[in-house]
Backbone as a ProteinNet text record, in pm:
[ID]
protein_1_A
[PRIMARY]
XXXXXXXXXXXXXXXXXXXXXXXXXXXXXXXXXXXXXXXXXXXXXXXXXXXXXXXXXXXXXXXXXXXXXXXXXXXXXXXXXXXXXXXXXXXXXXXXXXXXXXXXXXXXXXXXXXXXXXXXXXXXXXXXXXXXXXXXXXXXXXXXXXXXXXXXXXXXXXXXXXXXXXXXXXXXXXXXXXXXXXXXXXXXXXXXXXXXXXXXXXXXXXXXXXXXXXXXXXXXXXXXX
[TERTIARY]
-2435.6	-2401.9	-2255.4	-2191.9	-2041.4	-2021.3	-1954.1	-1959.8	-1879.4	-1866.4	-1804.2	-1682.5	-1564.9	-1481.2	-1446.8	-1356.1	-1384.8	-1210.4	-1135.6	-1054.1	-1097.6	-1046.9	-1028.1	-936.1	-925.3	-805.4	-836.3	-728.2	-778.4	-650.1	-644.6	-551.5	-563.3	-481.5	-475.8	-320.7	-336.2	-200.9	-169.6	-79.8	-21.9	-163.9	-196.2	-275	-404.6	-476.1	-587.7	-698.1	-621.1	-647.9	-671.2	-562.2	-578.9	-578.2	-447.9	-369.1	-472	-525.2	-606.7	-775.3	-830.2	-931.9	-909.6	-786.4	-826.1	-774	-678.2	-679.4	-831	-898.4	-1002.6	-1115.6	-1137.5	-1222.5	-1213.6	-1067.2	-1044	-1096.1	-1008.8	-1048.1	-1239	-1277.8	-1393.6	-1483.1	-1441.3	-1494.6	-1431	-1360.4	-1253.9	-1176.5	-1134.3	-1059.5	-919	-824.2	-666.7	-659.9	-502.3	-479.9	-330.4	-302.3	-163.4	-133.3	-37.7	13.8	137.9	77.3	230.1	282.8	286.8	357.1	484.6	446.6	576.6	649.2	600.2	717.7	804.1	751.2	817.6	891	860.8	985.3	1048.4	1034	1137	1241.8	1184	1281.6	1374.3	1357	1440.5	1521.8	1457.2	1556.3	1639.5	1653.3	1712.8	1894.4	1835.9	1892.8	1995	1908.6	2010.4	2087.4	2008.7	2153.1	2259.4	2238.9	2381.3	2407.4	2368.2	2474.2	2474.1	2353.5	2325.3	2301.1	2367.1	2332.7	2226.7	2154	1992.2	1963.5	2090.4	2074.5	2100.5	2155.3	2187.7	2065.8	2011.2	1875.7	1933	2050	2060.2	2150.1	2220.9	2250.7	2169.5	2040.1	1883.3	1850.8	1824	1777.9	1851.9	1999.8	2089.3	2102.1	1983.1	1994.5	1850.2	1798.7	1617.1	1597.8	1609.8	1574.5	1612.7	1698.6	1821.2	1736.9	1665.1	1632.9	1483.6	1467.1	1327.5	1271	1145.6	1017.1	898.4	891.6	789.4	653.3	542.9	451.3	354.6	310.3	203.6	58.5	-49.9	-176.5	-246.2	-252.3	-306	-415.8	-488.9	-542.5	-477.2	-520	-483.8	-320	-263.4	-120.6	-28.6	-23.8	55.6	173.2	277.8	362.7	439	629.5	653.8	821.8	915.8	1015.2	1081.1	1238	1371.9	1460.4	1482.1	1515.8	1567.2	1438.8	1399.3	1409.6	1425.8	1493.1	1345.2	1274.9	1154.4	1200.9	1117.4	1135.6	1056.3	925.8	811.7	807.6	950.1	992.7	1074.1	1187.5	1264.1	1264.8	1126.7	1051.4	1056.6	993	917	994.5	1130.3	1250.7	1213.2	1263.8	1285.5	1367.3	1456.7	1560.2	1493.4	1457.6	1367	1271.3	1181.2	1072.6	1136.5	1202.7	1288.4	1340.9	1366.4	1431	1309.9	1193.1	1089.4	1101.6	1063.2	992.8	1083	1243.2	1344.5	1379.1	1333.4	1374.2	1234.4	1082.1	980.4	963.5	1069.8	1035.4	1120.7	1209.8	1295	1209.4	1147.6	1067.8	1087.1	1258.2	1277.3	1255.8	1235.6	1198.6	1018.7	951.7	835.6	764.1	844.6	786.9	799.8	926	909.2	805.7	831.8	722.9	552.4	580.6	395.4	389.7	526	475.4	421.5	488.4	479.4	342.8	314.9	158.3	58.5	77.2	-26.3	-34.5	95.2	89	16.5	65.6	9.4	-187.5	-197.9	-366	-407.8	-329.9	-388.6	-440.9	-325.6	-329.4	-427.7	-451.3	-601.1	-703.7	-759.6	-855.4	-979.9	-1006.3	-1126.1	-1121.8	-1000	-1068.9	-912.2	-920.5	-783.6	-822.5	-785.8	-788.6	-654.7	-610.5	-473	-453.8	-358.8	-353.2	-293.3	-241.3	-116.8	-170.7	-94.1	-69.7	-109	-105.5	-118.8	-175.7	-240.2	-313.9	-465.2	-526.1	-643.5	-587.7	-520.3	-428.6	-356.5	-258.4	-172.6	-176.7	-171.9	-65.5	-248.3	-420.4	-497.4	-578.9	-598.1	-673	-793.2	-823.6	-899	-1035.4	-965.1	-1011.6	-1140	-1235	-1342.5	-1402	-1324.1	-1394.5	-1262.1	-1265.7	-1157.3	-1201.8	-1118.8	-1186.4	-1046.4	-1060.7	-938.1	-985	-911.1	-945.6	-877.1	-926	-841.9	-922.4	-859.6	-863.9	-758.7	-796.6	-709.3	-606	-524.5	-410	-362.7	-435.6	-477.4	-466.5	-609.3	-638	-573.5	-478	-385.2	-251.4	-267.5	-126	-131.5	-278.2	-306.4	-287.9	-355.6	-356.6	-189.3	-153.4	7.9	98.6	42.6	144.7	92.3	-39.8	-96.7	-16.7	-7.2	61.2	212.9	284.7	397.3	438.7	353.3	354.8	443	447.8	511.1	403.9	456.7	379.9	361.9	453.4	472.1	375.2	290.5	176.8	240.8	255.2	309.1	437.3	532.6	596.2	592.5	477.2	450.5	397.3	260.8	197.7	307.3	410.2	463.9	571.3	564.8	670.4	553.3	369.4	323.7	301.9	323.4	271.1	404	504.8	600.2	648.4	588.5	605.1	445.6	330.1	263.8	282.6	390.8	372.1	529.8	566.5	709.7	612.2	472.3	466.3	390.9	291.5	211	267.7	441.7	493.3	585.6	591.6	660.4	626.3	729	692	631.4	647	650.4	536.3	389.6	267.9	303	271	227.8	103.8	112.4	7.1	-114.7	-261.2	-379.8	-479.3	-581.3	-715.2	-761	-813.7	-830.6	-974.1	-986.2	-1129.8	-1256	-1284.9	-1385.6	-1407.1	-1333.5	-1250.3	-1346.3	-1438.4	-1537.6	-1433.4	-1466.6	-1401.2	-1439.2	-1373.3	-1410.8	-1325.2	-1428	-1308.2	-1340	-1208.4	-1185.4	-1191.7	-1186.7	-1126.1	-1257.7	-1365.4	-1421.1	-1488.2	-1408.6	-1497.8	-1431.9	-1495.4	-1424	-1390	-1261.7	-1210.2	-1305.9	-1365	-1537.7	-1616.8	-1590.1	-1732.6	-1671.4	-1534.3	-1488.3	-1477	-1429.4	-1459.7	-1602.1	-1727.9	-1863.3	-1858.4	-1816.9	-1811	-1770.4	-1676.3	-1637.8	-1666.1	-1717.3	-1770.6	-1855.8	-1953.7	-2102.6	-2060.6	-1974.7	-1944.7	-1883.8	-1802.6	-1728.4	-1884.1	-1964.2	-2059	-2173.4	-2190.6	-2260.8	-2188.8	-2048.6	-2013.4	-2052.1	-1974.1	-2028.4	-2140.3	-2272.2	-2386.9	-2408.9	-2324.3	-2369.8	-2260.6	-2195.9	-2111.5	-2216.7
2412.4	2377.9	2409.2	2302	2327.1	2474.5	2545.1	2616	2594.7	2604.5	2571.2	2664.5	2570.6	2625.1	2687.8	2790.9	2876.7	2912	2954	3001.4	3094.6	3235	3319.5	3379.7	3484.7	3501.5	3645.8	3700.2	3855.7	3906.7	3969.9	4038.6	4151.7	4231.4	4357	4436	4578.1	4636.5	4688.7	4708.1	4814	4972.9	4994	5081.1	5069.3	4980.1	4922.6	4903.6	4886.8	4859	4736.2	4612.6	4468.1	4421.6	4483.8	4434.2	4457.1	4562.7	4589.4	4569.2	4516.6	4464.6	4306.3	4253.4	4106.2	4078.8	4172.9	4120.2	4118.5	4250.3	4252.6	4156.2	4096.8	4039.5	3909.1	3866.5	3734.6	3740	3809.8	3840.9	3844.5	3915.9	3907.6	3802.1	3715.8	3581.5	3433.5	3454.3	3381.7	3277.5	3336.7	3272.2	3284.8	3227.3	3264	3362.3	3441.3	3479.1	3518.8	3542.3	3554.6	3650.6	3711.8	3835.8	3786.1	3707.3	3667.9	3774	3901.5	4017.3	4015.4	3967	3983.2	3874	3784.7	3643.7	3680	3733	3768.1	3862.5	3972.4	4104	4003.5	3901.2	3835.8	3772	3686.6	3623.7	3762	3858.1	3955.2	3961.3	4073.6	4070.5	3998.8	3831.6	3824	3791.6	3788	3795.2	3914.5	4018.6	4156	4140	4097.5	4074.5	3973.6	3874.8	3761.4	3793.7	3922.5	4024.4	3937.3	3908.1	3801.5	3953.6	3917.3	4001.7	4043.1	4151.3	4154.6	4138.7	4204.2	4213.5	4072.9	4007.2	3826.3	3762.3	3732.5	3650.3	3419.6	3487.6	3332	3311.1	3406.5	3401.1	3396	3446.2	3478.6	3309.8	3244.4	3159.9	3034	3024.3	2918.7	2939.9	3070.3	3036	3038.9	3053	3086.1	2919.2	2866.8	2725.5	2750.6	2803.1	2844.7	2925.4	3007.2	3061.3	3009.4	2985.7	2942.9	3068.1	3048.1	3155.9	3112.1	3161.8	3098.4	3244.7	3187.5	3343.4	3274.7	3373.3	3324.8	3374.1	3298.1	3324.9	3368.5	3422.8	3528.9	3668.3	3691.3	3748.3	3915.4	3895.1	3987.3	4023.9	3972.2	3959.6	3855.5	3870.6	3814.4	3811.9	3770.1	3709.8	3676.7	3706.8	3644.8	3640.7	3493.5	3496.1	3455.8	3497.5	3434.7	3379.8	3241.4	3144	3232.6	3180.3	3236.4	3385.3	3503.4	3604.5	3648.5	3768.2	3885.9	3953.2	3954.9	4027.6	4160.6	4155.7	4204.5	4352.6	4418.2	4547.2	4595.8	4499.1	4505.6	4485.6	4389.1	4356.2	4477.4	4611.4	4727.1	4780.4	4828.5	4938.6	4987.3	5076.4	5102.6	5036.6	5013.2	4923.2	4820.1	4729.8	4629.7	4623.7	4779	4793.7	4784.1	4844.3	4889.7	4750	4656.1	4538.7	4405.6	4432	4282.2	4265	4320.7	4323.6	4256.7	4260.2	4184.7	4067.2	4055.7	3923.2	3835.6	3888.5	3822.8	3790.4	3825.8	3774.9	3617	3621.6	3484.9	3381.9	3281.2	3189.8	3112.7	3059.5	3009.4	2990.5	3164.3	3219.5	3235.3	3220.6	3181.5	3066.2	2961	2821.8	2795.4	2827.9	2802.2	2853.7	3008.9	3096.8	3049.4	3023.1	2951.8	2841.6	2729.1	2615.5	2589.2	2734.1	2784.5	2805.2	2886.9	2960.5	2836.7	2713.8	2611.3	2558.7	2527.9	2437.8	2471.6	2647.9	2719.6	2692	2688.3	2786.8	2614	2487.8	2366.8	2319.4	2363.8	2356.3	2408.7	2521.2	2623.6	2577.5	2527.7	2423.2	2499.3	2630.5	2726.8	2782.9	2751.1	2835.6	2969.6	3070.5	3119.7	3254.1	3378.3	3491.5	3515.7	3494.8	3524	3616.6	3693.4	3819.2	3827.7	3914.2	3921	3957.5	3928.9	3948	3838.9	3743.5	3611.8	3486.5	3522.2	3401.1	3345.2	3444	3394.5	3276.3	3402.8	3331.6	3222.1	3181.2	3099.2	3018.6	3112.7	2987.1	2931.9	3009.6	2871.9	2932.9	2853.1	2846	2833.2	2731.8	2700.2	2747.4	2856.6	2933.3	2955.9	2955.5	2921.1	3065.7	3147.5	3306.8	3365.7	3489.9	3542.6	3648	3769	3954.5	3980.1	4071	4167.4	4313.3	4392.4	4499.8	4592.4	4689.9	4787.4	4940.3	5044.2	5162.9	5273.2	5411.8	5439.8	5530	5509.2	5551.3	5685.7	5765.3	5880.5	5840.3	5766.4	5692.6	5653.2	5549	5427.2	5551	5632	5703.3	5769.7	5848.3	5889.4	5823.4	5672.6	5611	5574	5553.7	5474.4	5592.6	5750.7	5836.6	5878.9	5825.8	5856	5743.2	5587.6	5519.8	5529.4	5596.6	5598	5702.2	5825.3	5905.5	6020.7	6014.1	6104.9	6180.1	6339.4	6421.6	6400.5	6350.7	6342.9	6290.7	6315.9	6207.4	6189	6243.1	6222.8	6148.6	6128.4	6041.1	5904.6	5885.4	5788.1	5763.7	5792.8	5747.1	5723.9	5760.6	5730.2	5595.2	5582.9	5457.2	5354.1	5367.7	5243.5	5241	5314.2	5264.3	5212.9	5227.1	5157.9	4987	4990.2	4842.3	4752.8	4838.7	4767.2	4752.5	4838	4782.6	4633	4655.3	4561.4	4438.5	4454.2	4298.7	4248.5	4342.5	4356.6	4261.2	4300.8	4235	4128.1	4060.6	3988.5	3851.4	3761.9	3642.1	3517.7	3507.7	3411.4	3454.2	3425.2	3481.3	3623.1	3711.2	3840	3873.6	3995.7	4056.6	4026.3	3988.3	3976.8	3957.1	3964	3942	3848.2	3716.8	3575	3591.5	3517.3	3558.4	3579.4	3447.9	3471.8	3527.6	3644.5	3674.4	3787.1	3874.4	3960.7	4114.6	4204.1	4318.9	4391.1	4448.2	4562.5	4700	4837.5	4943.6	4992.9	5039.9	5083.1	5254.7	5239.1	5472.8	5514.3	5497.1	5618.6	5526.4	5409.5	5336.6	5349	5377.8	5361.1	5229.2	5211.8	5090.9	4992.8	5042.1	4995.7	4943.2	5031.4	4948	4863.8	4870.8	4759.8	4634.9	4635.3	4537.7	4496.8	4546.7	4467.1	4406.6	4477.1	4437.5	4255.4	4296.5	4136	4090.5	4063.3	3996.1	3912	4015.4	3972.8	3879.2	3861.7	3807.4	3673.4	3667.1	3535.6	3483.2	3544.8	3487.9	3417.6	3477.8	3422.1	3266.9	3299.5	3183.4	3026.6	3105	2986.2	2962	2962.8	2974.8	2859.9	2884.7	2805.1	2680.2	2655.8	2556.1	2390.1
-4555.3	-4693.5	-4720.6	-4772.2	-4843.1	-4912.2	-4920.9	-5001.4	-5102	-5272.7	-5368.2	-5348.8	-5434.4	-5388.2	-5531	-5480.1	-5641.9	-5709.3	-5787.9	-5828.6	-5920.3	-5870.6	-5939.2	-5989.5	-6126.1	-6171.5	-6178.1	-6161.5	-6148.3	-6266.9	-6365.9	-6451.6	-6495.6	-6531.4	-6557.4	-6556.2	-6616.3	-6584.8	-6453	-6430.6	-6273.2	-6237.1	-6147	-6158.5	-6137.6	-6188.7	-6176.3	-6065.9	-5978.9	-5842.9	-5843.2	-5886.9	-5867.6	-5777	-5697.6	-5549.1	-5434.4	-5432.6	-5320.6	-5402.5	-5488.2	-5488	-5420.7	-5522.3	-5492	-5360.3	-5260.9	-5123	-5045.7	-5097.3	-5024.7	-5035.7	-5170.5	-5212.5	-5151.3	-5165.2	-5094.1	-4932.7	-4864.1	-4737.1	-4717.4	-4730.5	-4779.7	-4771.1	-4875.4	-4929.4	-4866.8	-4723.9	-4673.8	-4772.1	-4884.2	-4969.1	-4954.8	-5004.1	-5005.4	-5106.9	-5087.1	-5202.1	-5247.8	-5370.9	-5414.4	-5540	-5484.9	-5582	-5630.4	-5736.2	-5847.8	-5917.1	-5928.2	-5934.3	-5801.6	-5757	-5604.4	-5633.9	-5664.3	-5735.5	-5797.7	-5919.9	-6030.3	-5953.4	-5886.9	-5811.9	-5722.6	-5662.8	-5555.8	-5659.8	-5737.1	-5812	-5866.5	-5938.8	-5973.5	-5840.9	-5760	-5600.6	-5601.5	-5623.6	-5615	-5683.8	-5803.1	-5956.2	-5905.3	-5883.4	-5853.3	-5732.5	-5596.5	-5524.5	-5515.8	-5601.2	-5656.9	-5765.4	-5837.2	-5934.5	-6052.2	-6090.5	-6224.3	-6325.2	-6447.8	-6531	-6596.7	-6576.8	-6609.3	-6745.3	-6794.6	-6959.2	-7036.1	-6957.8	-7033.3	-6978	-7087.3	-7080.6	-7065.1	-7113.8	-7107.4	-6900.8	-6871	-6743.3	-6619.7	-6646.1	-6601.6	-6629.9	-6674	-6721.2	-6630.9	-6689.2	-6571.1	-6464.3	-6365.4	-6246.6	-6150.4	-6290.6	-6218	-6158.5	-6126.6	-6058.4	-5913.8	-5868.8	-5735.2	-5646.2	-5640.8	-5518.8	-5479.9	-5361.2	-5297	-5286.6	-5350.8	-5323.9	-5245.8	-5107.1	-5038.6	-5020.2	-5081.3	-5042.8	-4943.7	-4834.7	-4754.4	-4839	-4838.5	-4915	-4811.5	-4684.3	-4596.3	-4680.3	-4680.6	-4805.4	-4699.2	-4533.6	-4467.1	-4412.5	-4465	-4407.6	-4485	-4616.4	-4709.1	-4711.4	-4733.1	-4675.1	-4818.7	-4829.4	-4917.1	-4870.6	-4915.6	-4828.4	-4961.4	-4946	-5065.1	-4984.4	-5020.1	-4901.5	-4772.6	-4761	-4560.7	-4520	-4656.9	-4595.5	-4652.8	-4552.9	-4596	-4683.2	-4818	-4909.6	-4907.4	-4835.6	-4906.2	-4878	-4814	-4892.5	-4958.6	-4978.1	-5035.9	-5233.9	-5215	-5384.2	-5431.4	-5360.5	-5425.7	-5428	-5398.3	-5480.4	-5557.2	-5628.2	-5775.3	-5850.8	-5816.1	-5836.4	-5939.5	-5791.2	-5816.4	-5948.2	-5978.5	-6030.5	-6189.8	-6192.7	-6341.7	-6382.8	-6314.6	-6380.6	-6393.6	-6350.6	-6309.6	-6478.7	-6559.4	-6716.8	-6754.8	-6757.1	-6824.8	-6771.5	-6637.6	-6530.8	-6601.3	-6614.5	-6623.4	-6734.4	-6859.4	-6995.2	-7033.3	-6954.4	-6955.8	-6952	-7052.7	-7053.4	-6900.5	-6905.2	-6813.9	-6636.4	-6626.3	-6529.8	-6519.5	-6583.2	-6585.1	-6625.4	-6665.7	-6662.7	-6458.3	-6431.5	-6273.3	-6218.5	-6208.5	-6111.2	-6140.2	-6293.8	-6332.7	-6260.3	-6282.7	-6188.7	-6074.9	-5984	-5847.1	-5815.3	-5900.3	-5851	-5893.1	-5997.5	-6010.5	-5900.4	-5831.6	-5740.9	-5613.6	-5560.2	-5471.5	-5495.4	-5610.1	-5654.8	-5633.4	-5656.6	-5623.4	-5494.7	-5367.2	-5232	-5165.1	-5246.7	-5185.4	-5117.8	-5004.9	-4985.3	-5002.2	-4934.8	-4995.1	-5095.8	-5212.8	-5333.5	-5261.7	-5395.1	-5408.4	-5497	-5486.6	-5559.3	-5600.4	-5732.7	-5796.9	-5883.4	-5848.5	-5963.4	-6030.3	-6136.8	-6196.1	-6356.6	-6442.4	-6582.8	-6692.5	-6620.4	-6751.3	-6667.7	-6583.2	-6493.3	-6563.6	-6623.8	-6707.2	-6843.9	-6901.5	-6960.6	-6998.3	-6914	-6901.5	-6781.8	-6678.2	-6555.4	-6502.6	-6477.4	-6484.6	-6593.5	-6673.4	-6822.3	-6779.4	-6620	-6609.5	-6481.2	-6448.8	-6373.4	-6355.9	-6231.4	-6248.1	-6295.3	-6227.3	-6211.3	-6319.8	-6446.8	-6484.6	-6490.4	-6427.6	-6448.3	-6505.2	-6596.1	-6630.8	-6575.8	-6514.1	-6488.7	-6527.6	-6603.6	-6660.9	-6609.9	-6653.2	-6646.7	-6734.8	-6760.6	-6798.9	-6796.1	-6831.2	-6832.9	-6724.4	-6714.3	-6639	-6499.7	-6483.4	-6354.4	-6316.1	-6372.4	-6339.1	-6287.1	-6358.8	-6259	-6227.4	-6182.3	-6032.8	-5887	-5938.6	-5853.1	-5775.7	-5841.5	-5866.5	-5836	-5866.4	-5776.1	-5639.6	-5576.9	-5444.7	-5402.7	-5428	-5370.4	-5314.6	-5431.8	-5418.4	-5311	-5332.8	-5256.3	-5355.1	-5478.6	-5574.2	-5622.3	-5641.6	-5669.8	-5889.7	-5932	-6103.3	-6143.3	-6140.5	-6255.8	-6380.1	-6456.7	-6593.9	-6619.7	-6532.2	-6522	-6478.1	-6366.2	-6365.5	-6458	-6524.7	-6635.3	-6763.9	-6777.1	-6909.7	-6801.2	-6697.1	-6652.2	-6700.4	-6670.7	-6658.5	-6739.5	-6902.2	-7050.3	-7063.2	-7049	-7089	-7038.2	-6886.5	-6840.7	-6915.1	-6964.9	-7023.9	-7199.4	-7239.8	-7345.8	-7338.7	-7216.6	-7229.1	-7211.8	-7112.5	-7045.2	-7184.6	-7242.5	-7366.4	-7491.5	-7513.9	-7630	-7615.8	-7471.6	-7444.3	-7511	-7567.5	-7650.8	-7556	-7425.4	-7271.2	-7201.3	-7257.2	-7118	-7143.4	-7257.5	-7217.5	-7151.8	-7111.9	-7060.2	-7205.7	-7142	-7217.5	-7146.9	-7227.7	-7147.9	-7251.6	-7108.8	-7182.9	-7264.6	-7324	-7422.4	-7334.3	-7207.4	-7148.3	-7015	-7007.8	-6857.5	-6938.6	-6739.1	-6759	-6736.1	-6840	-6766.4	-6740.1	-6599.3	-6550.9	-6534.8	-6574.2	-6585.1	-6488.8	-6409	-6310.3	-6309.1	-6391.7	-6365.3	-6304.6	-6326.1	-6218.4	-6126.6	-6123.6	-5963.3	-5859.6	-5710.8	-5603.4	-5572.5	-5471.5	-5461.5	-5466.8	-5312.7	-5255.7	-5372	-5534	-5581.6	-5642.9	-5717.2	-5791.4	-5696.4	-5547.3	-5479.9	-5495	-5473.6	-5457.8	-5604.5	-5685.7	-5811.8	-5864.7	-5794.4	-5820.9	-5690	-5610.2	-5509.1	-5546.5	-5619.2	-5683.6	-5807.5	-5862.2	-5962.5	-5921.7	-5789.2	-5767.6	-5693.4	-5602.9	-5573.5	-5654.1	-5729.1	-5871.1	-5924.7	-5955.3	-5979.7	-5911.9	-5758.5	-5665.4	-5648.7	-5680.7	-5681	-5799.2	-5922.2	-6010	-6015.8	-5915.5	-5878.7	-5816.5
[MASK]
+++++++++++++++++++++++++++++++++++++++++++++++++++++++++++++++++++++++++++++++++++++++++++++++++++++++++++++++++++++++++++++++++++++++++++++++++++++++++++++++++++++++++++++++++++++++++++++++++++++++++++++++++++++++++++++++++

């Protein structure tokens, strides 16, 4: 039997455990997948190394068309290039981290990167796990599967200082209320949770269950496909 092919949208703040549910889930479910959070940090990357002014929203704007963003949808080995050069450690700086919110509010800079990821989430031939901030939302409305996943605040920067490998919790936690209330009030696809997008809270689940979690949920879908 065919199996239906599915699009899912996965949203939420930093912390959550988006990145490593929806790689796994995809993988998993031999689906593709894509972390439009790394778009948005490549396109910055590269804003900052051709010394575009972060603070001019209109200089941001006359050049967001100019750099090629190529991501591989590998759910196991994802992949993301700025014409032809590996970004995918250079995205995560700090550098990098401190400037995505002002690079990602430029309408201009997200009518592209949205165009990007429609086109990517179209090509998908098995169906596609996409993450990010405004994918229920905005970039597919039409998404077959939508989870927002949240947790709180606590959690989210526990988690986020085991990653980093920083001992500060409290600093992280006041960095990720502050990039959620930037993505939160942005006028261009803020951060939201679409009306019929299921949520799930993360703080006292292990990775493991929020993965079965939505497993069972994209499977369900396809079921009623």
């Amino acid at each position: 039997m065919e199996r239906a092919t599915v699009i899912v949208a996965i949203d939420g703040p930093s912390g959550t455990g988006k990145s490593s549910t929806s790689k796994a889930v995809a993988a998993q479910l031999g689906l593709s997948y894509l972390d439009t959070g790394a778009q948005y940090r490549a396109i910055t990357w590269w804003m900052v190394t051709n010394g575009i002014d972060i603070d001019d929203p209109s200089a941001i704007a006359a050049v967001a068309g100019k750099p090629e963003i190529i991501s591989g949808t590998d759910p196991s080995a994802p992949t993301i290039t700025v014409d032809g050069t590996d970004v995918a450690a250079s995205i995560r700086t700090q550098d990098v981290t401190s400037k995505v919110s002002a690079v990602s509010a430029v309408p201009e800079v997200r009518a592209r990167i949205t165009e990007l990821q429609r086109s990517i989430a179209a090509d998908a031939e098995n169906g596609i796990v996409v993450e990010g901030r405004d994918i229920g939302t905005t970039v597919l409305p039409d998404a077959d599967l939508k989870i927002f996943l949240t947790a709180s605040p606590e959690a989210r920067a526990a988690r986020r200082s085991g990653e980093l490998k920083s001992t500060d919790v409290q600093a992280t936690r006041e960095a990720l209320l502050k990039r959620d209330a930037a993505d939160s009030s942005r006028k261009t696809s803020p951060l939201a949770k679409a009306d019929d997008a299921v949520e799930v809270d993360t703080s006292d689940l292990t990775l493991q269950q929020v993965i079965e979690c939505v497993v069972t949920l994209v499977e369900e879908k396809r079921a009623e496909k």
